[in-house]
CSV table of C-alpha atoms and ligand atoms in Angstrom, one decimal:
chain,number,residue,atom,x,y,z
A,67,UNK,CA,-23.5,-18.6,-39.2
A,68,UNK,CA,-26.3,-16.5,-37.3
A,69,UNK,CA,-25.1,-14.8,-34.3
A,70,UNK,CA,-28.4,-13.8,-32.7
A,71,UNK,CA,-27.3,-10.4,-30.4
A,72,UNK,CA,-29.1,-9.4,-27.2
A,73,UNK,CA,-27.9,-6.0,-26.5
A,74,UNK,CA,-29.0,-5.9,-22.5
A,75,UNK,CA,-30.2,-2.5,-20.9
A,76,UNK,CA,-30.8,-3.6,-17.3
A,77,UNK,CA,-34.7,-3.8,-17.9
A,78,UNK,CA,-37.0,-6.1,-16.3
A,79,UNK,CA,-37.7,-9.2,-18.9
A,80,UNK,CA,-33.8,-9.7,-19.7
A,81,UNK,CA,-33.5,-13.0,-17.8
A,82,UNK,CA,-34.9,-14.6,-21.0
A,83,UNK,CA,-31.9,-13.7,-23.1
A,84,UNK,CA,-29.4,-15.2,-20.2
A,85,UNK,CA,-31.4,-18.7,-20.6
A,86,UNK,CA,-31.6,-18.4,-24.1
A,87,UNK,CA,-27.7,-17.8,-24.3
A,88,UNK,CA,-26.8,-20.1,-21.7
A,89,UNK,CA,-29.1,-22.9,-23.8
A,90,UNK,CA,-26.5,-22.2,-26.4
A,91,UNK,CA,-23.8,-23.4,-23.9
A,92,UNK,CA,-25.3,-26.4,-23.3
A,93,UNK,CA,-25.9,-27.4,-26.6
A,94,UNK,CA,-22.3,-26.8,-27.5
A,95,UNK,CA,-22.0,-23.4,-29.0
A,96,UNK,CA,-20.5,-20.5,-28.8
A,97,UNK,CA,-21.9,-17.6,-26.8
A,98,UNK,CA,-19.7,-13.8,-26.4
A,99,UNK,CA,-20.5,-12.1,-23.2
A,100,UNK,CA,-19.6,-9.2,-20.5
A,101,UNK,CA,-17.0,-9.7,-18.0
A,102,UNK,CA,-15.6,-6.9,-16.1
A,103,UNK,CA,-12.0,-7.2,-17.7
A,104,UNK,CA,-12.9,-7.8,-20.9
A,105,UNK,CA,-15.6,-9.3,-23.4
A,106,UNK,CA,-15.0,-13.2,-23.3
A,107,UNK,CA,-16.2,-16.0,-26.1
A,108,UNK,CA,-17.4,-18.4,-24.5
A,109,UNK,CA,-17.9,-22.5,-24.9
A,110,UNK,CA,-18.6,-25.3,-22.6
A,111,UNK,CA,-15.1,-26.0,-21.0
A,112,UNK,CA,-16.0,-29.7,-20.3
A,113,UNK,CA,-16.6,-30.7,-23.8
A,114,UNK,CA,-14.1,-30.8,-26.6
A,115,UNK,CA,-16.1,-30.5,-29.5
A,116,UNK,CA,-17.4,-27.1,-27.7
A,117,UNK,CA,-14.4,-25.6,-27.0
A,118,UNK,CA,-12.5,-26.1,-30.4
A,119,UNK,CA,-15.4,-24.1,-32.1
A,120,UNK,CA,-13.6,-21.0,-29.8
A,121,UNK,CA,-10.5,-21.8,-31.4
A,122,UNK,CA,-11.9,-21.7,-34.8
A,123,UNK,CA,-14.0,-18.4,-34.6
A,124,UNK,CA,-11.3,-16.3,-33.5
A,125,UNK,CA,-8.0,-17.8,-35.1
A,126,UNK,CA,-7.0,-18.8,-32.4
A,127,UNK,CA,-3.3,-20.5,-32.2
A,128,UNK,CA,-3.9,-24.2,-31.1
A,129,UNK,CA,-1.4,-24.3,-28.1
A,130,UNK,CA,-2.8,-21.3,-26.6
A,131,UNK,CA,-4.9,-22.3,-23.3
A,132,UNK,CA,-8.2,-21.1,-22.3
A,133,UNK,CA,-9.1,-20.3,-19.1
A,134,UNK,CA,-12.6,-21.5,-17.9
A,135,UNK,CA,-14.9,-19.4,-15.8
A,136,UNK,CA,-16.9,-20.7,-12.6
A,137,UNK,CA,-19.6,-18.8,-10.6
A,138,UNK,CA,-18.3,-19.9,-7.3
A,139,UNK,CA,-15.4,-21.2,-5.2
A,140,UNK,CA,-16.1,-24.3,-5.3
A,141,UNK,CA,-13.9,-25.7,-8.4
A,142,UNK,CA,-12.5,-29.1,-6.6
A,143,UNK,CA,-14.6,-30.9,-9.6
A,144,UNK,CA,-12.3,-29.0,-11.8
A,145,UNK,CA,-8.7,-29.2,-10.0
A,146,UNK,CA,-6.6,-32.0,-8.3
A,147,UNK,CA,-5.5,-29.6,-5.7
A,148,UNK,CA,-5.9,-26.5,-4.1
A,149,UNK,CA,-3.0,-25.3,-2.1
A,150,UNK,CA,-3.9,-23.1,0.9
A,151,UNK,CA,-2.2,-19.7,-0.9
A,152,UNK,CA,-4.8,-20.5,-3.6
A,153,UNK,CA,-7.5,-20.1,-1.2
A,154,UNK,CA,-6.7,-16.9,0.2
A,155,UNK,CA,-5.9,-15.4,-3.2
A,156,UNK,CA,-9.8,-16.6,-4.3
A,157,UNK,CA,-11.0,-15.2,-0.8
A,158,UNK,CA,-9.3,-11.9,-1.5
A,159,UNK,CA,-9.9,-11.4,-5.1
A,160,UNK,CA,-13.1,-13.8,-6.2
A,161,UNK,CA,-15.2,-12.4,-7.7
A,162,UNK,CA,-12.6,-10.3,-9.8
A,163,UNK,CA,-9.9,-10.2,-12.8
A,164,UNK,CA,-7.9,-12.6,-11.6
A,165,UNK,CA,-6.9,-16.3,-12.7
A,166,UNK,CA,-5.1,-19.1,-10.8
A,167,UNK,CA,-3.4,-22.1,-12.6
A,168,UNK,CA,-3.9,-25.4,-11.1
A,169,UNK,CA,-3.7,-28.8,-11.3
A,170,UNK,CA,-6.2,-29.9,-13.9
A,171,UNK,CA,-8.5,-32.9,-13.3
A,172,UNK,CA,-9.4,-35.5,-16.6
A,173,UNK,CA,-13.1,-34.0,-16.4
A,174,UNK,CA,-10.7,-30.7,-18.2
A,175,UNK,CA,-10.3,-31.8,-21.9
A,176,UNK,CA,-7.3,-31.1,-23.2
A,177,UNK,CA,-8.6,-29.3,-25.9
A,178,UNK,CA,-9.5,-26.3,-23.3
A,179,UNK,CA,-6.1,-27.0,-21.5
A,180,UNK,CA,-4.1,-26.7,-24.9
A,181,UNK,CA,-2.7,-30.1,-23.5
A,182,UNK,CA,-1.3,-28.7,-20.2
A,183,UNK,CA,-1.4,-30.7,-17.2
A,184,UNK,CA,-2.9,-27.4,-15.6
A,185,UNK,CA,-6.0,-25.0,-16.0
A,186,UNK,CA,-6.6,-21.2,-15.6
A,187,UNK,CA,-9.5,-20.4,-13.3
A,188,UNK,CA,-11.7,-17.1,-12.7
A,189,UNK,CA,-14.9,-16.6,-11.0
A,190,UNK,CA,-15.6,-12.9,-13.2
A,191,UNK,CA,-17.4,-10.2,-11.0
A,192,UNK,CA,-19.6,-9.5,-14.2
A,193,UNK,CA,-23.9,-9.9,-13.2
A,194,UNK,CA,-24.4,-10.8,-16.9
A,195,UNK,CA,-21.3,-13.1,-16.7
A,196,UNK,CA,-22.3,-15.1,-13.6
A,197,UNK,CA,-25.3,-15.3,-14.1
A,198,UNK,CA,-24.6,-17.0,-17.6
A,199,UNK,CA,-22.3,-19.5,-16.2
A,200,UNK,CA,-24.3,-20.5,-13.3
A,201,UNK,CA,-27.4,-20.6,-15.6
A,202,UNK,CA,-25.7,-23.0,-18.3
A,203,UNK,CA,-24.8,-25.2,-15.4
A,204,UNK,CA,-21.0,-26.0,-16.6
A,205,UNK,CA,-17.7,-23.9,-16.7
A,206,UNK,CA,-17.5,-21.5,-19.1
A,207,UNK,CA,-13.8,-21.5,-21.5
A,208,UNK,CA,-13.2,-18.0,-22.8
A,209,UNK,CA,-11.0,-16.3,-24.2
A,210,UNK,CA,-11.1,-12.3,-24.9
A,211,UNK,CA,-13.9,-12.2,-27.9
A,212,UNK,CA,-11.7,-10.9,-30.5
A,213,UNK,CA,-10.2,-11.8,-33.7
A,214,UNK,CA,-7.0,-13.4,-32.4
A,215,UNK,CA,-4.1,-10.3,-32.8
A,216,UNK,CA,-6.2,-7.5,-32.4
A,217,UNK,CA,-7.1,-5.5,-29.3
A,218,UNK,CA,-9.5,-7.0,-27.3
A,219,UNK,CA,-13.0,-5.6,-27.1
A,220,UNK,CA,-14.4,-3.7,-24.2
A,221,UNK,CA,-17.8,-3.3,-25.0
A,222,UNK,CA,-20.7,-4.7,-26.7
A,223,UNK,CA,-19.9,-3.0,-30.4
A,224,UNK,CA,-16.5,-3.9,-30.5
A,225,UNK,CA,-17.1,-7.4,-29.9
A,226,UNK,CA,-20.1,-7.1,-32.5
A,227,UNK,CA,-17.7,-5.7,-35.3
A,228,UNK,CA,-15.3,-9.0,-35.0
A,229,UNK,CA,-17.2,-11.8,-33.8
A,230,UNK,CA,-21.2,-11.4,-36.1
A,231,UNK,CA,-21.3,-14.4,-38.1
A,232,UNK,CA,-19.0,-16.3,-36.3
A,233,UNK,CA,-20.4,-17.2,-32.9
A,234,UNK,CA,-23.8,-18.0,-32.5
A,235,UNK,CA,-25.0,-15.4,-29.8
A,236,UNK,CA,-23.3,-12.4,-28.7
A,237,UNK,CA,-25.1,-11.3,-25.3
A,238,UNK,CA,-23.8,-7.9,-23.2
A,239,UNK,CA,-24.3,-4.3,-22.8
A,240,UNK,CA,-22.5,-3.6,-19.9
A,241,UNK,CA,-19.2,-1.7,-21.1
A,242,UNK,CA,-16.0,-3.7,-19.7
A,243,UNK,CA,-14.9,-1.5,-16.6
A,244,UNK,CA,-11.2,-2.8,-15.8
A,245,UNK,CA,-10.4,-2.6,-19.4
A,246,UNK,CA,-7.2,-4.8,-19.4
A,247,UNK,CA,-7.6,-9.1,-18.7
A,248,UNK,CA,-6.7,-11.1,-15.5
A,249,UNK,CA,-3.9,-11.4,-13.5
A,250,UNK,CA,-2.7,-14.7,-14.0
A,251,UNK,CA,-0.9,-16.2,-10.6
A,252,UNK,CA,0.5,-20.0,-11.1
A,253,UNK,CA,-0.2,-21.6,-7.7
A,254,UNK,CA,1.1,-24.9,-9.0
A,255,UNK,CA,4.9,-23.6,-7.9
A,256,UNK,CA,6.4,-22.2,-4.6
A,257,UNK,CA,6.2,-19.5,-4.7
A,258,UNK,CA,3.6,-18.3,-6.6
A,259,UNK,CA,4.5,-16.2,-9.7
A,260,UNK,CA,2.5,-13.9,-12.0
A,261,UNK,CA,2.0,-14.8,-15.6
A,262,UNK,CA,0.6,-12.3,-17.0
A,263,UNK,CA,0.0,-8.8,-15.1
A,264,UNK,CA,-3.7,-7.5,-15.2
A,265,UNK,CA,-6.4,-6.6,-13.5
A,266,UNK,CA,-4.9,-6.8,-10.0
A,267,UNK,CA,-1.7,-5.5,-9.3
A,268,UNK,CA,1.3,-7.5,-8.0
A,269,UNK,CA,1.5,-5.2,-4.7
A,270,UNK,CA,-2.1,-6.6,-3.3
A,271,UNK,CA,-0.8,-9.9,-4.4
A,272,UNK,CA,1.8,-9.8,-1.6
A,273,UNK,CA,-0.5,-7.8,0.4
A,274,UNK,CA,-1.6,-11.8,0.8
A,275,UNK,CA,1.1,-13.9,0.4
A,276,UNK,CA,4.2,-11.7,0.1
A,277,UNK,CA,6.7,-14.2,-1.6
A,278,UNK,CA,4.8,-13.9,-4.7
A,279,UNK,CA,7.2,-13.4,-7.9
A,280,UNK,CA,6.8,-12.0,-11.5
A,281,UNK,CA,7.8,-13.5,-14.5
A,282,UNK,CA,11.1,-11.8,-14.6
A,283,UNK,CA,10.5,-12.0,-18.9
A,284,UNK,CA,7.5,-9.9,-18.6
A,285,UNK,CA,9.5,-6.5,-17.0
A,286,UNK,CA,11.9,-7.0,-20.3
A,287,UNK,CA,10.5,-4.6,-22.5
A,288,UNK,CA,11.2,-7.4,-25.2
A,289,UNK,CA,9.9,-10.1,-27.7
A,290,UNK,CA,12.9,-12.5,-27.2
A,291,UNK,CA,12.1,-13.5,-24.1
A,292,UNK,CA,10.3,-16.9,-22.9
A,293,UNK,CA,7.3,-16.8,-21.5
A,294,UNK,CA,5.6,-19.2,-19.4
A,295,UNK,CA,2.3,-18.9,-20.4
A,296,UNK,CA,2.0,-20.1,-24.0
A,297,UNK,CA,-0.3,-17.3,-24.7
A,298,UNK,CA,2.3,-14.1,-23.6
A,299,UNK,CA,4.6,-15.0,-26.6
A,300,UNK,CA,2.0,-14.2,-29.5
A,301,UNK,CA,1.6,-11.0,-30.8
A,302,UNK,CA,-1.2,-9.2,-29.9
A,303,UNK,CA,-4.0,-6.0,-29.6
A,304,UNK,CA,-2.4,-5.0,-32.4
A,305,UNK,CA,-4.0,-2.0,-34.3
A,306,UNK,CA,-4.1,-2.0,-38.2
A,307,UNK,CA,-1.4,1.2,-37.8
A,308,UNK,CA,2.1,0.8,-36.4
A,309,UNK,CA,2.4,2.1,-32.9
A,310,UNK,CA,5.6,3.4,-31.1
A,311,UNK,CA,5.8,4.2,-27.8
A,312,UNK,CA,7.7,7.2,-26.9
A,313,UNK,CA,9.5,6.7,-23.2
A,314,UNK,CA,11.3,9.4,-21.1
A,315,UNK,CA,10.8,11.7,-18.8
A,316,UNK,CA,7.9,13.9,-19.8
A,317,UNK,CA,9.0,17.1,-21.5
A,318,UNK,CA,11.2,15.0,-23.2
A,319,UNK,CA,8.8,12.7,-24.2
A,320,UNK,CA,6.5,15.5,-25.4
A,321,UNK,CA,9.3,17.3,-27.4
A,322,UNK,CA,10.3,14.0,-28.7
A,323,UNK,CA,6.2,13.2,-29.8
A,324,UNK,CA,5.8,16.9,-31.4
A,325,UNK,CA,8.9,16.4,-33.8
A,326,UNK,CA,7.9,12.7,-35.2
A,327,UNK,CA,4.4,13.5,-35.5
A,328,UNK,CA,5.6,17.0,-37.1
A,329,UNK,CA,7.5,14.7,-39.8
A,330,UNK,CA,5.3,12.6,-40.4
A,331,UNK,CA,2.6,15.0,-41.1
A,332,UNK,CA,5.1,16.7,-43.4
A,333,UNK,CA,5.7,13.5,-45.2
A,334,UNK,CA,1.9,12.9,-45.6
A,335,UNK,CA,0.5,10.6,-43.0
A,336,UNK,CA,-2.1,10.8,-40.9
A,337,UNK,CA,-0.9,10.6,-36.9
A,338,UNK,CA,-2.1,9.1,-34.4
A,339,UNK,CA,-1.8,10.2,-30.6
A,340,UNK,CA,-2.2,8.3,-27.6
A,341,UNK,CA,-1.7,10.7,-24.7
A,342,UNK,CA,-2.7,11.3,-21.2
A,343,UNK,CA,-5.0,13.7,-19.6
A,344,UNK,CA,-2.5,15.8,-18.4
A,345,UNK,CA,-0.5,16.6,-21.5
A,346,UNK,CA,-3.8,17.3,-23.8
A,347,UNK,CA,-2.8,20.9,-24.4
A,348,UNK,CA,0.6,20.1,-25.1
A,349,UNK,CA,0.1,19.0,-29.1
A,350,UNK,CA,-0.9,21.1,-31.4
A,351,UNK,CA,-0.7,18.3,-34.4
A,352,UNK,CA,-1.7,15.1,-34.8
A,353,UNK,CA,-5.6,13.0,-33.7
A,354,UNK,CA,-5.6,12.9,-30.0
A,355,UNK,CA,-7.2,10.1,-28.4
A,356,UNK,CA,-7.0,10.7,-24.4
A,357,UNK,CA,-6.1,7.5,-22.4
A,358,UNK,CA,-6.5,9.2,-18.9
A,359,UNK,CA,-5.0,10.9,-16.3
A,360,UNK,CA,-1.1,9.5,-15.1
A,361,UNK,CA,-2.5,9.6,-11.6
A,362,UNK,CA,-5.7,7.0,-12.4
A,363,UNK,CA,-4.5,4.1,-14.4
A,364,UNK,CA,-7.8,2.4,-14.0
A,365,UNK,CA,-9.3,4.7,-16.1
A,366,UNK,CA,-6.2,4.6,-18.6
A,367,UNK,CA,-6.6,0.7,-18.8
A,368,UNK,CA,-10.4,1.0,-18.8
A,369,UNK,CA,-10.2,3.3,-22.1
A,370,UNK,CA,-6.6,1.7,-23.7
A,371,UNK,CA,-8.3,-1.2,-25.9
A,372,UNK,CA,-10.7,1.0,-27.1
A,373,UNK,CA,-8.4,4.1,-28.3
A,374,UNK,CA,-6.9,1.1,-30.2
A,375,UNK,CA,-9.8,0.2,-31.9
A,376,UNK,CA,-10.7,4.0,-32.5
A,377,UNK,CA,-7.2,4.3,-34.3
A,378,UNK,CA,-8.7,1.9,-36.9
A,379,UNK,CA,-11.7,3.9,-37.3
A,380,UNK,CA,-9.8,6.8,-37.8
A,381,UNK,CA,-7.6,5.1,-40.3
A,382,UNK,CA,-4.3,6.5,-39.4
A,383,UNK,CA,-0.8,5.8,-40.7
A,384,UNK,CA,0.9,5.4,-37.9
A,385,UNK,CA,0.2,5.8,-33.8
A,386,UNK,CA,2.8,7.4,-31.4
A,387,UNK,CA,2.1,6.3,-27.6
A,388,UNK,CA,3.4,8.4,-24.1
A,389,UNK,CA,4.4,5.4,-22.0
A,390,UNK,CA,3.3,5.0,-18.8
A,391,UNK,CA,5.1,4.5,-15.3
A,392,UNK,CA,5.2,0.4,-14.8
A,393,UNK,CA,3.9,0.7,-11.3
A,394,UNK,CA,0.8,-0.9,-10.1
A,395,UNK,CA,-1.9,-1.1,-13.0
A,396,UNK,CA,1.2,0.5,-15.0
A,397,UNK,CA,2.8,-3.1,-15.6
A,398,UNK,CA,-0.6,-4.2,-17.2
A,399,UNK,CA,-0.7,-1.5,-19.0
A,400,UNK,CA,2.7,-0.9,-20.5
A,401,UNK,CA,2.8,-4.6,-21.1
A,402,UNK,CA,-0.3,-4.1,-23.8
A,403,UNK,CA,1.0,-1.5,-24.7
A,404,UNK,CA,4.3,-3.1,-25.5
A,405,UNK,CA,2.8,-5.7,-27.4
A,406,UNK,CA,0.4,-3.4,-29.4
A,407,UNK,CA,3.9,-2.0,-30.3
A,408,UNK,CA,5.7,-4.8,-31.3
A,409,UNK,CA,8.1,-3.8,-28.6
A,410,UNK,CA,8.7,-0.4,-30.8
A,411,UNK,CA,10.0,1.5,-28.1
A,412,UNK,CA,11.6,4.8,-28.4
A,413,UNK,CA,13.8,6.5,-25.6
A,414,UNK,CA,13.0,10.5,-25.6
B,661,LIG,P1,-6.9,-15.0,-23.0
B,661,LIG,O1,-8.0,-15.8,-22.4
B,661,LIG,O2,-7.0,-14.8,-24.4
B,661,LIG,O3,-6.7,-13.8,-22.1
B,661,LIG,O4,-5.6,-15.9,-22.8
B,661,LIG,C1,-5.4,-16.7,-21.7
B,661,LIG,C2,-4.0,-16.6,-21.2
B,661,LIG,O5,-3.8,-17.5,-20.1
B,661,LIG,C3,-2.9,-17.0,-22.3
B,661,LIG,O6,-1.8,-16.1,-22.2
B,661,LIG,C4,-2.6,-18.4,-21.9
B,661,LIG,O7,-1.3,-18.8,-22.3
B,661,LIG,C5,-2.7,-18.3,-20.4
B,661,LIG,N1,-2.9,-19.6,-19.8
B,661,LIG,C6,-4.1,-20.3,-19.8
B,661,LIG,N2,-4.0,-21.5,-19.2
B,661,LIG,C7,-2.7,-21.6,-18.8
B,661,LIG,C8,-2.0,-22.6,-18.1
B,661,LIG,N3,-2.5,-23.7,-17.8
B,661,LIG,N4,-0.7,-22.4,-17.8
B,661,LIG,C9,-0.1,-21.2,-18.2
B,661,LIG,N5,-0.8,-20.2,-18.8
B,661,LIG,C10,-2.0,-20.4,-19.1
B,662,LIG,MG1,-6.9,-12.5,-25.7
């Protein structure tokens, strides 16, 4: 297939592109795009046919949902019912990285719904992004634009390197700023609970409705739990190494970093480092790759997709990971991390 690729550099004359992509939409193909959490690929949500091509370009497990993308509040042509904690959660957070399951109406395929009787919904915050859906006239189902497994992409290139050739336009420029994917919130149940941590942390959840719970399997720290959203049990943002996240306090978890990546060096791999800020000057061995400081996670989860993706590039054996404090962003974080990992988690 030809993926025609409109790398956008906020010039005058880039509307074109946005109609050009969004005719795609319309016409029932597939179109990858900026949000601010992460790249999406992108179908018309209301039609079937549409939607399975997203499952098909990135490998995508059949029962794993999508969640569709709208431009504005104004989704009761979508859902059967919006209750009242739903609305302040979109006042609050709309435009932003979070989702809210609802009731779906029949106008919902169950293709996008994976046959759920409920649909994830998110108005992005991305210009490129709204502007796309609002152009192509119909709610956009998108899932991150990877290859199902691997990390998702956070900017134009990445998204490039696994989806040329098998979507048919791949629009973008702008890098992906919050760097991990939605919150997801089900608002179908009372009280609300969180699906999957992202974007927007569980404390300015409750900042708006304070009974808000989390899906006690998610703060496990393992695989055998189960999830309520199908698509939290599948492996995922896996890099081509194996990664192991180191956990402890931090000059244990330091000591504990220098030895393996010591012995492994010794025993002829090449090591991988994921680290923060604050501990740079603390390794002498081993390919650092800097996530950020401790004390801004947004930046850590802005860069932690793509210092997965550099691993590949600098083909190591194997990648040790400092975990982070699950606080705030830090649940999103160490959750991705956690699955990157396989749940390979080692106590310093
Ligand atoms: P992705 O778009 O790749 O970030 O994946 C969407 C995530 O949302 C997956 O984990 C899905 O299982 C979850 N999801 C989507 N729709 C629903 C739904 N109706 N109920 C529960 N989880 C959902
Ligand atoms: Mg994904």
């Amino acid at each position: 297939m030809e993926t025609k690729i409109a790398v956008l550099k906020g010039e005058i004359g880039e509307e074109q592109f946005i109609k050009e992509a969004s005719k795609v939409i319309r016409n029932g193909g597939t179109v990858a795009f900026p949000t601010e959490t992460v790249y999406g690929l992108g179908a018309n949500a209301l039609k079937s046919d549409s939607v399975k091509k997203i499952f098909e370009a990135k490998g995508r497990p059949q029962d794993n949902p999508l969640i569709i993308h709208v431009a504005s509040k104004d989704i009761d042509e979508y859902v059967k019912n919006v209750p009242e904690v739903a609305k302040k959660l979109m006042d609050k957070f709309w435009p932003g990285p979070l989702t809210l399951i609802l009731e779906k109406k029949d106008i919902v395929p169950n293709e996008t719904s994976a046959n759920l009787n409920t649909i994830g919904v998110r108005m992005p915050k991305s210009d490129i992004a709204l502007k796309l859906i609002k152009e192509s006239g119909v709610p956009i189902a998108a899932p991150s634009a990877n290859i199902s497994g691997r990390p998702s992409p956070t900017d134009i290139e990445r998204c490039i390197e696994d989806l040329k050739g098998r979507v048919n336009y791949i629009i973008g420029g702008d890098k992906s700023n919050v760097g991990v994917e939605s919150t997801i919130v089900d608002c179908t149940v009372t009280p609300p609970i969180v699906l999957r941590p992202g974007g927007v942390t569980l404390e300015s959840l409750r900042e708006v409705d304070s009974s808000i719970e989390i899906d006690k399997g998610l703060l496990n720290n393992s695989d055998d739990f189960k999830p309520k959203a199908p698509g939290m049990k599948y492996r995922h943002y896996a890099p081509n190494a194996k990664l192991k996240i180191i956990k402890g306090n931090r000059k244990k978890t330091i000591e504990k970093i220098r030895e393996m990546v010591h012995n492994y060096i010794k025993a002829g791999m090449k090591v991988g480092i994921l680290i923060s800020e604050e501990n740079i000057d603390m390794y002498s061995e081993g390919e650092k790759i800097v996530l950020g400081s401790y004390n801004d996670l947004s930046k850590v989860a802005s860069n932690l997709f793509e210092a997965l993706r550099k691993c590949n590039d600098l083909n190591v054996d194997i990648i040790l990971a400092e975990a982070f404090t699950e606080e705030g962003l830090g649940i999103a974080i160490m959750n991705r991390l956690n699955k990157a990992a396989g749940y390979d988690i080692i106590e310093a």
